[in-house]
Amino acid sequence: MKRLAILGSTGSIGVNTLNVARHLKDEVCIEALAAKSNIDLLEQQVKEFKPKIIAVFDSEKALELQRRLPKSTILTGMDGLNAVASYPSANLVISAMTGTLGLIPTMKALESRKNVGLANKEALVSGGSLVMSLAESNGCKIIPIDSEHSALFQCLKGEEPKTVHRLILTASGGPFRNYTAEQLSQITVDCALRHPTWSMGPKVTIDSSTLMNKGLEVIEAYWLFGIPIEKIEVVVHPQSLIHSIVEFVDGSMLAQMSEPSMIVPIQYAITYPERRKGIHPYYDFLKNPLIQFFPPDVNKFPCLQLAYDAIRTGGSLPCYMNAANEVLVNRFIARQFSWQEIPIRLEKLMTRHQTKKISSLEDVLAVDEIARQEAIL
Ligand SMILES: NC(=O)c1ccc[n+]([C@@H]2O[C@H](COP(=O)([O-])OP(=O)(O)OC[C@H]3O[C@@H](n4cnc5c(N)ncnc54)[C@H](OP(=O)(O)O)[C@@H]3O)[C@@H](O)[C@H]2O)c1
């Protein structure tokens, strides 16, 4: 039986995780749920899945939910998230909160020797070395949920890392792939929030439009698979059918394909190392016979290059970049500046940052805080 604790159950990944749990109800149960403040949806989830504990990060909302559900155990704040992440009977923690804050309960889950289904890419970008070494020393598996990393994870199963020539992450290219310079200067928040192939939360949708999402994924792949950064490439594949490719030294390539739906990688993370019948109808190749590849344009989308620069420099820079980007994306959504200013402001901030060594969770949180203070100005 897979007994899940879900961090971020009310988000896009969280809701799809519960869809999979409903589909596999004879072998998946829900032990613990956590969200930030969306107690209306959380209340429905609690009534349907009957978790043993619930965490609501926002303390007033936690009190309100406790009033609505007097018999439930409802915790709040970081202690609440950590309690969900380390709930004794859970054997798989789905890390699906947005933002770097998700690093804290993810580390708590690993400290408690839980396997983790990881969607929260910010945790690996900010604290990749800490997360991976804790997972290794505690014998925990990190099973990626991001579709590209799930694809790579599936293609690498049973293969020797030294036989890998390249990891090729595919990118849809986002909604502005074919925009001219003139069109890029007129992008509005509403059109940046409309992704052509994936339905996701607002932060990751904006990151997809700037290609920062792909940059974060490059860093995520670097930590997850221990492959040198020179061997991790990105190719634009607008149909989003091939989720990523591993090329081996003999020239053979393995690619993983499926409908562009997060249900597939979420279900794989839950049933791993086994497979179960999926939710979607099987794919009809004739429905979409076109599969294309293009190089990413880092002049139009400089965020991808900034992410490569950050991981090549290493130390605190990826953590700094990730937090500064998060603030800038929120400021763009709040209509404080244009879409094109996101990479311009980010590059300026990164250039000023004095990179230091990261050795602890406290180091990560300190750099994260500095980045947030500097990016808000
Ligand atoms: N969506 C995708 O297709 C996709 C694909 C690959 C990877 N990812 C990654 O998965 C993560 C989640 O993405 P998403 O699209 O599901 O985001 P989302 O729809 O915005 O949902 C975010 C979830 O995190 C919760 N949350 C945020 N801050 C929290 C806090 N301080 N304490 C507790 N819960 C908190 C939210 O709770 P409330 O609802 O109460 O605010 C919500 O449940 C991100 O790291 C993203 O990069 C997403």
Short mmCIF file of C-alpha atoms and ligand atoms in Angstrom, two decimals:
data_model
loop_
_atom_site.label_atom_id
_atom_site.label_comp_id
_atom_site.label_asym_id
_atom_site.label_seq_id
_atom_site.Cartn_x
_atom_site.Cartn_y
_atom_site.Cartn_z
CA MET A 1 0.00 0.00 0.00
CA LYS A 2 1.33 3.48 -0.84
CA ARG A 3 0.48 5.81 2.04
CA LEU A 4 0.82 9.38 0.88
CA ALA A 5 1.51 12.64 2.66
CA ILE A 6 0.93 15.52 0.22
CA LEU A 7 2.54 18.95 0.65
CA GLY A 8 0.52 21.32 -1.54
CA SER A 9 -2.60 19.16 -1.99
CA THR A 10 -4.72 22.08 -3.28
CA GLY A 11 -2.38 22.99 -6.15
CA SER A 12 -2.30 21.69 -9.69
CA ILE A 13 0.08 18.81 -8.84
CA GLY A 14 -1.67 18.12 -5.53
CA VAL A 15 -5.11 17.85 -7.15
CA ASN A 16 -3.75 15.54 -9.85
CA THR A 17 -2.06 13.41 -7.16
CA LEU A 18 -5.46 12.99 -5.52
CA ASN A 19 -6.95 12.14 -8.93
CA VAL A 20 -4.41 9.31 -9.18
CA ALA A 21 -5.15 8.26 -5.57
CA ARG A 22 -8.87 8.09 -6.43
CA HIS A 23 -8.09 6.03 -9.55
CA LEU A 24 -5.83 3.61 -7.57
CA LYS A 25 -7.95 3.61 -4.41
CA ASP A 26 -7.30 -0.06 -3.61
CA GLU A 27 -3.57 0.50 -3.28
CA VAL A 28 -3.14 4.18 -2.38
CA CYS A 29 -4.36 5.93 0.77
CA ILE A 30 -3.92 9.46 2.04
CA GLU A 31 -2.34 9.85 5.46
CA ALA A 32 -1.69 13.61 5.59
CA LEU A 33 -2.48 16.76 3.58
CA ALA A 34 -0.98 20.25 3.67
CA ALA A 35 -1.84 23.52 1.93
CA LYS A 36 -1.27 27.21 2.50
CA SER A 37 -4.71 28.82 2.74
CA ASN A 38 -7.24 27.32 0.29
CA ILE A 39 -9.36 25.74 3.01
CA ASP A 40 -12.49 25.40 0.87
CA LEU A 41 -10.79 22.89 -1.41
CA LEU A 42 -8.86 21.34 1.48
CA GLU A 43 -12.11 20.76 3.37
CA GLN A 44 -13.54 18.84 0.39
CA GLN A 45 -10.32 16.81 0.12
CA VAL A 46 -10.41 15.98 3.84
CA LYS A 47 -14.03 14.83 3.62
CA GLU A 48 -13.26 12.57 0.65
CA PHE A 49 -9.83 11.16 1.57
CA LYS A 50 -9.97 11.27 5.41
CA PRO A 51 -6.30 12.05 6.17
CA LYS A 52 -5.12 11.51 9.74
CA ILE A 53 -3.55 14.96 9.99
CA ILE A 54 -3.89 18.22 8.07
CA ALA A 55 -1.65 21.27 7.98
CA VAL A 56 -2.73 24.75 6.92
CA PHE A 57 0.27 27.07 6.79
CA ASP A 58 -1.80 30.23 7.39
CA SER A 59 -2.77 30.19 11.08
CA GLU A 60 -6.09 32.05 10.74
CA LYS A 61 -7.21 29.73 7.96
CA ALA A 62 -6.12 26.76 10.08
CA LEU A 63 -8.41 27.96 12.89
CA GLU A 64 -11.29 28.45 10.46
CA LEU A 65 -10.83 24.91 9.08
CA GLN A 66 -10.67 23.54 12.65
CA ARG A 67 -14.05 25.22 13.30
CA ARG A 68 -15.48 23.55 10.20
CA LEU A 69 -13.91 20.14 10.97
CA PRO A 70 -13.85 19.92 14.81
CA LYS A 71 -12.92 16.22 14.89
CA SER A 72 -9.86 16.60 12.62
CA THR A 73 -6.26 17.17 13.74
CA ILE A 74 -5.27 20.46 12.12
CA LEU A 75 -1.81 21.93 12.56
CA THR A 76 -0.33 25.16 11.28
CA GLY A 77 2.88 26.97 10.28
CA MET A 78 6.16 25.24 9.49
CA ASP A 79 5.65 22.82 12.39
CA GLY A 80 2.45 21.69 10.69
CA LEU A 81 4.18 21.17 7.32
CA ASN A 82 6.99 19.26 9.03
CA ALA A 83 4.49 17.08 10.86
CA VAL A 84 2.84 16.19 7.55
CA ALA A 85 6.24 15.52 5.92
CA SER A 86 7.31 13.19 8.73
CA TYR A 87 3.96 11.57 9.55
CA PRO A 88 4.97 8.14 10.84
CA SER A 89 2.65 5.94 8.77
CA ALA A 90 3.30 7.74 5.44
CA ASN A 91 5.74 5.93 3.14
CA LEU A 92 5.78 8.44 0.25
CA VAL A 93 5.78 12.22 0.63
CA ILE A 94 4.63 14.17 -2.42
CA SER A 95 6.51 17.46 -2.35
CA ALA A 96 4.25 19.71 -4.42
CA MET A 97 4.27 23.10 -2.73
CA THR A 98 5.48 26.05 -4.78
CA GLY A 99 8.59 27.95 -3.80
CA THR A 100 11.79 27.45 -1.84
CA LEU A 101 9.88 27.08 1.42
CA GLY A 102 9.08 23.57 0.19
CA LEU A 103 12.74 22.70 0.80
CA ILE A 104 12.19 22.66 4.59
CA PRO A 105 9.47 19.97 4.77
CA THR A 106 11.18 18.07 1.92
CA MET A 107 14.35 17.86 4.05
CA LYS A 108 12.19 16.86 7.02
CA ALA A 109 10.69 14.00 4.99
CA LEU A 110 14.18 12.77 4.06
CA GLU A 111 15.40 13.13 7.66
CA SER A 112 12.44 10.91 8.60
CA ARG A 113 13.65 8.37 6.01
CA LYS A 114 10.66 8.79 3.69
CA ASN A 115 10.80 8.36 -0.05
CA VAL A 116 9.86 11.60 -1.80
CA GLY A 117 7.92 12.17 -5.03
CA LEU A 118 9.42 15.53 -5.97
CA ALA A 119 7.56 18.18 -7.96
CA ASN A 120 8.96 21.18 -6.08
CA LYS A 121 11.91 21.96 -8.34
CA GLU A 122 12.84 25.04 -6.29
CA ALA A 123 13.93 22.71 -3.44
CA LEU A 124 16.58 21.12 -5.65
CA VAL A 125 17.63 24.37 -7.31
CA SER A 126 18.22 26.04 -3.95
CA GLY A 127 19.46 23.15 -1.88
CA GLY A 128 20.37 20.41 -4.39
CA SER A 129 23.57 19.28 -2.67
CA LEU A 130 21.85 19.11 0.75
CA VAL A 131 18.78 17.26 -0.55
CA MET A 132 20.74 14.69 -2.56
CA SER A 133 23.30 13.96 0.16
CA LEU A 134 20.57 13.59 2.82
CA ALA A 135 18.61 11.24 0.55
CA GLU A 136 21.71 9.17 -0.06
CA SER A 137 22.85 8.98 3.55
CA ASN A 138 19.33 8.02 4.72
CA GLY A 139 18.76 5.52 1.89
CA CYS A 140 15.72 7.42 0.55
CA LYS A 141 14.54 7.48 -3.06
CA ILE A 142 13.71 10.76 -4.76
CA ILE A 143 11.28 9.99 -7.56
CA PRO A 144 10.87 12.95 -9.90
CA ILE A 145 7.38 14.18 -10.78
CA ASP A 146 8.34 16.94 -13.19
CA SER A 147 7.50 15.34 -16.56
CA GLU A 148 10.99 15.87 -18.06
CA HIS A 149 12.74 14.35 -15.05
CA SER A 150 10.26 11.50 -14.82
CA ALA A 151 11.08 10.84 -18.49
CA LEU A 152 14.83 10.85 -17.82
CA PHE A 153 14.34 8.72 -14.69
CA GLN A 154 12.40 6.15 -16.74
CA CYS A 155 14.95 6.14 -19.60
CA LEU A 156 17.88 5.79 -17.17
CA LYS A 157 16.35 2.86 -15.27
CA GLY A 158 18.94 0.07 -15.16
CA GLU A 159 21.54 2.09 -17.13
CA GLU A 160 25.06 2.98 -15.99
CA PRO A 161 25.51 6.78 -15.55
CA LYS A 162 28.92 6.58 -17.25
CA THR A 163 27.28 5.34 -20.47
CA VAL A 164 25.25 8.57 -20.78
CA HIS A 165 26.46 10.91 -23.50
CA ARG A 166 23.74 13.58 -23.14
CA LEU A 167 20.51 14.30 -21.34
CA ILE A 168 18.19 16.25 -23.64
CA LEU A 169 15.36 18.05 -21.90
CA THR A 170 12.48 18.98 -24.16
CA ALA A 171 10.71 22.33 -23.81
CA SER A 172 7.39 23.34 -25.31
CA GLY A 173 8.94 26.75 -25.97
CA GLY A 174 6.08 28.47 -24.16
CA PRO A 175 3.41 30.72 -25.65
CA PHE A 176 5.88 33.28 -27.08
CA ARG A 177 8.19 30.98 -29.02
CA ASN A 178 7.43 32.61 -32.36
CA TYR A 179 6.96 36.18 -31.13
CA THR A 180 8.89 39.02 -32.77
CA ALA A 181 10.84 41.55 -30.67
CA GLU A 182 7.91 43.96 -31.11
CA GLN A 183 5.39 41.37 -29.85
CA LEU A 184 7.62 40.41 -26.90
CA SER A 185 7.58 44.03 -25.75
CA GLN A 186 3.76 43.97 -25.53
CA ILE A 187 3.19 40.77 -23.53
CA THR A 188 0.51 41.12 -20.87
CA VAL A 189 0.13 39.16 -17.63
CA ASP A 190 -3.01 37.48 -18.95
CA CYS A 191 -1.35 36.15 -22.09
CA ALA A 192 1.75 35.01 -20.14
CA LEU A 193 -0.58 33.02 -17.87
CA ARG A 194 -2.01 31.06 -20.84
CA HIS A 195 0.29 28.09 -21.57
CA PRO A 196 -0.21 26.33 -24.95
CA THR A 197 0.09 22.71 -23.75
CA TRP A 198 0.21 22.48 -19.93
CA SER A 199 -2.25 23.63 -17.28
CA MET A 200 -0.21 24.64 -14.21
CA GLY A 201 -0.04 27.07 -11.28
CA PRO A 202 0.71 30.76 -12.07
CA LYS A 203 4.40 30.88 -10.98
CA VAL A 204 5.45 27.87 -13.06
CA THR A 205 3.35 29.13 -16.02
CA ILE A 206 5.19 32.47 -16.09
CA ASP A 207 8.50 30.63 -15.69
CA SER A 208 7.55 28.52 -18.73
CA SER A 209 6.93 31.64 -20.75
CA THR A 210 10.41 33.05 -19.97
CA LEU A 211 12.11 29.60 -20.25
CA MET A 212 13.27 30.03 -16.63
CA ASN A 213 11.25 26.91 -15.93
CA LYS A 214 13.53 25.01 -18.33
CA GLY A 215 16.56 26.60 -16.69
CA LEU A 216 15.37 25.43 -13.26
CA GLU A 217 14.80 21.98 -14.77
CA VAL A 218 18.36 21.87 -16.13
CA ILE A 219 19.61 22.50 -12.57
CA GLU A 220 17.13 19.95 -11.22
CA ALA A 221 18.43 17.33 -13.70
CA TYR A 222 22.02 18.12 -12.75
CA TRP A 223 21.30 17.28 -9.11
CA LEU A 224 18.93 14.37 -9.66
CA PHE A 225 21.08 12.43 -12.10
CA GLY A 226 24.64 13.55 -11.22
CA ILE A 227 25.44 14.26 -14.89
CA PRO A 228 27.93 17.11 -15.70
CA ILE A 229 26.21 20.30 -16.82
CA GLU A 230 28.02 20.20 -20.22
CA LYS A 231 26.04 17.03 -20.96
CA ILE A 232 22.61 18.52 -20.24
CA GLU A 233 20.94 20.18 -23.23
CA VAL A 234 17.56 21.67 -24.04
CA VAL A 235 15.64 21.29 -27.28
CA VAL A 236 12.33 22.98 -28.09
CA HIS A 237 9.63 20.45 -29.01
CA PRO A 238 6.33 22.34 -29.29
CA GLN A 239 4.08 19.26 -29.33
CA SER A 240 5.20 18.25 -25.79
CA LEU A 241 4.83 14.54 -26.60
CA ILE A 242 8.44 13.54 -26.00
CA HIS A 243 9.14 14.53 -22.41
CA SER A 244 12.92 14.11 -22.57
CA ILE A 245 15.63 11.98 -24.17
CA VAL A 246 18.75 10.16 -22.97
CA GLU A 247 21.49 9.70 -25.56
CA PHE A 248 24.01 6.97 -24.70
CA VAL A 249 27.67 6.75 -25.75
CA ASP A 250 26.85 4.21 -28.48
CA GLY A 251 24.55 6.75 -30.17
CA SER A 252 21.38 4.99 -29.05
CA MET A 253 18.67 7.29 -27.68
CA LEU A 254 15.81 6.46 -25.33
CA ALA A 255 12.91 8.91 -25.20
CA GLN A 256 9.79 8.79 -23.07
CA MET A 257 6.50 9.87 -24.65
CA SER A 258 2.93 10.28 -23.44
CA GLU A 259 0.01 12.69 -23.60
CA PRO A 260 1.11 16.04 -22.14
CA SER A 261 -0.57 15.38 -18.79
CA MET A 262 0.97 15.43 -15.32
CA ILE A 263 -1.19 12.43 -14.39
CA VAL A 264 1.32 10.09 -16.11
CA PRO A 265 4.49 11.12 -14.19
CA ILE A 266 2.55 11.50 -10.93
CA GLN A 267 1.13 7.99 -11.25
CA TYR A 268 4.58 6.60 -12.10
CA ALA A 269 6.08 8.26 -9.00
CA ILE A 270 3.34 6.69 -6.87
CA THR A 271 3.45 3.17 -8.32
CA TYR A 272 7.26 3.08 -8.90
CA PRO A 273 8.92 0.69 -9.49
CA GLU A 274 5.72 -0.89 -10.83
CA ARG A 275 3.21 0.34 -13.40
CA ARG A 276 -0.56 0.35 -13.29
CA LYS A 277 -3.25 1.03 -15.88
CA GLY A 278 -3.43 4.78 -16.41
CA ILE A 279 -6.35 7.20 -16.38
CA HIS A 280 -6.09 8.54 -19.94
CA PRO A 281 -7.12 6.69 -23.10
CA TYR A 282 -4.08 5.25 -24.94
CA TYR A 283 -2.44 7.69 -27.35
CA ASP A 284 -3.51 7.86 -30.99
CA PHE A 285 -0.40 8.63 -33.08
CA LEU A 286 -2.43 9.59 -36.12
CA LYS A 287 -4.12 12.34 -34.11
CA ASN A 288 -0.87 14.29 -34.08
CA PRO A 289 1.71 12.91 -36.54
CA LEU A 290 3.96 15.99 -36.38
CA ILE A 291 6.98 15.95 -34.05
CA GLN A 292 9.34 18.91 -34.36
CA PHE A 293 12.56 20.07 -32.72
CA PHE A 294 14.12 23.56 -32.63
CA PRO A 295 17.06 25.06 -30.77
CA PRO A 296 16.10 27.32 -27.84
CA ASP A 297 16.63 31.03 -28.54
CA VAL A 298 18.57 32.41 -25.55
CA ASN A 299 18.58 35.91 -27.02
CA LYS A 300 14.80 36.06 -26.85
CA PHE A 301 14.68 34.03 -23.62
CA PRO A 302 17.79 34.95 -21.59
CA CYS A 303 16.52 33.26 -18.41
CA LEU A 304 17.63 29.86 -19.76
CA GLN A 305 21.19 31.14 -20.16
CA LEU A 306 21.08 32.73 -16.68
CA ALA A 307 20.22 29.34 -15.18
CA TYR A 308 23.14 27.66 -16.98
CA ASP A 309 25.43 30.47 -15.74
CA ALA A 310 24.14 29.99 -12.19
CA ILE A 311 24.78 26.25 -11.99
CA ARG A 312 28.19 26.59 -13.68
CA THR A 313 29.18 29.15 -11.03
CA GLY A 314 27.54 27.01 -8.33
CA GLY A 315 27.60 27.82 -4.59
CA SER A 316 24.82 30.19 -3.56
CA LEU A 317 24.09 31.55 -7.06
CA PRO A 318 21.38 29.04 -8.12
CA CYS A 319 19.60 29.59 -4.79
CA TYR A 320 19.90 33.36 -5.16
CA MET A 321 18.66 33.26 -8.77
CA ASN A 322 15.70 31.07 -7.89
CA ALA A 323 14.49 33.32 -5.04
CA ALA A 324 15.08 36.56 -6.95
CA ASN A 325 13.22 35.13 -9.95
CA GLU A 326 10.27 34.13 -7.74
CA VAL A 327 9.95 37.70 -6.44
CA LEU A 328 10.30 39.19 -9.94
CA VAL A 329 7.64 36.84 -11.32
CA ASN A 330 5.24 37.86 -8.56
CA ARG A 331 6.00 41.52 -9.23
CA PHE A 332 5.32 40.97 -12.95
CA ILE A 333 2.00 39.27 -12.08
CA ALA A 334 1.25 42.33 -9.88
CA ARG A 335 1.85 44.40 -13.05
CA GLN A 336 4.84 46.31 -11.59
CA PHE A 337 6.92 45.94 -14.75
CA SER A 338 6.95 44.30 -18.17
CA TRP A 339 7.59 40.63 -19.01
CA GLN A 340 10.86 41.55 -20.75
CA GLU A 341 12.15 43.19 -17.58
CA ILE A 342 12.14 39.89 -15.65
CA PRO A 343 15.48 38.63 -17.16
CA ILE A 344 16.98 42.13 -17.30
CA ARG A 345 16.38 42.70 -13.58
CA LEU A 346 17.41 39.15 -12.73
CA GLU A 347 20.72 39.41 -14.55
CA LYS A 348 21.53 42.70 -12.77
CA LEU A 349 20.79 41.14 -9.39
CA MET A 350 22.81 37.99 -10.16
CA THR A 351 25.81 40.04 -11.32
CA ARG A 352 25.86 41.90 -7.99
CA HIS A 353 25.54 38.74 -5.87
CA GLN A 354 28.72 37.58 -4.16
CA THR A 355 28.61 33.82 -4.46
CA LYS A 356 29.36 31.85 -1.31
CA LYS A 357 29.50 28.23 -0.27
CA ILE A 358 26.26 26.51 0.79
CA SER A 359 26.74 23.97 3.59
CA SER A 360 23.46 23.92 5.52
CA LEU A 361 19.73 24.60 5.32
CA GLU A 362 20.38 27.82 7.26
CA ASP A 363 22.82 28.95 4.52
CA VAL A 364 20.14 28.32 1.87
CA LEU A 365 17.48 30.21 3.81
CA ALA A 366 19.84 33.15 4.45
CA VAL A 367 20.72 33.51 0.73
CA ASP A 368 17.06 33.07 -0.19
CA GLU A 369 16.12 35.91 2.16
CA ILE A 370 18.82 38.25 0.82
CA ALA A 371 17.67 37.58 -2.74
CA ARG A 372 14.07 38.33 -1.83
CA GLN A 373 15.02 41.61 -0.13
CA GLU A 374 17.14 42.70 -3.09
CA ALA A 375 14.59 41.68 -5.74
CA ILE A 376 11.75 43.59 -4.11
CA LEU A 377 13.55 46.95 -4.54
N1 LIG B 1 1.76 22.19 -12.35
C1 LIG B 1 2.60 21.48 -13.07
O1 LIG B 1 2.23 20.94 -14.11
C2 LIG B 1 4.01 21.28 -12.59
C3 LIG B 1 4.84 20.48 -13.37
C4 LIG B 1 6.11 20.22 -12.91
C5 LIG B 1 6.56 20.75 -11.70
N2 LIG B 1 5.74 21.56 -10.99
C6 LIG B 1 6.23 22.11 -9.73
O2 LIG B 1 5.38 21.65 -8.68
C7 LIG B 1 5.26 22.64 -7.68
C8 LIG B 1 3.78 22.97 -7.50
O3 LIG B 1 3.30 23.52 -8.72
P1 LIG B 1 1.73 23.75 -8.97
O4 LIG B 1 1.63 24.11 -10.40
O5 LIG B 1 0.96 22.59 -8.42
O6 LIG B 1 1.50 25.03 -8.06
P2 LIG B 1 0.11 25.67 -7.59
O7 LIG B 1 -1.01 25.17 -8.42
O8 LIG B 1 0.35 27.12 -7.49
O9 LIG B 1 -0.09 25.05 -6.12
C9 LIG B 1 0.80 25.31 -5.07
C10 LIG B 1 0.44 24.48 -3.87
O10 LIG B 1 1.37 24.74 -2.82
C11 LIG B 1 0.64 25.16 -1.67
N3 LIG B 1 1.50 26.08 -0.92
C12 LIG B 1 2.11 27.21 -1.34
N4 LIG B 1 2.79 27.77 -0.33
C13 LIG B 1 2.59 26.99 0.75
C14 LIG B 1 2.96 27.06 2.11
N5 LIG B 1 3.72 28.06 2.58
N6 LIG B 1 2.56 26.08 2.94
C15 LIG B 1 1.79 25.05 2.50
N7 LIG B 1 1.38 24.94 1.22
C16 LIG B 1 1.78 25.90 0.38
C17 LIG B 1 -0.60 25.82 -2.21
O11 LIG B 1 -1.60 25.92 -1.22
P3 LIG B 1 -2.87 26.97 -1.43
O12 LIG B 1 -3.68 26.40 -2.57
O13 LIG B 1 -3.59 26.90 -0.13
O14 LIG B 1 -2.28 28.31 -1.74
C18 LIG B 1 -0.94 24.80 -3.30
O15 LIG B 1 -1.49 23.65 -2.72
C19 LIG B 1 6.11 23.82 -8.15
O16 LIG B 1 7.37 23.74 -7.58
C20 LIG B 1 6.21 23.61 -9.66
O17 LIG B 1 7.39 24.15 -10.21
C21 LIG B 1 4.48 21.81 -11.40
#
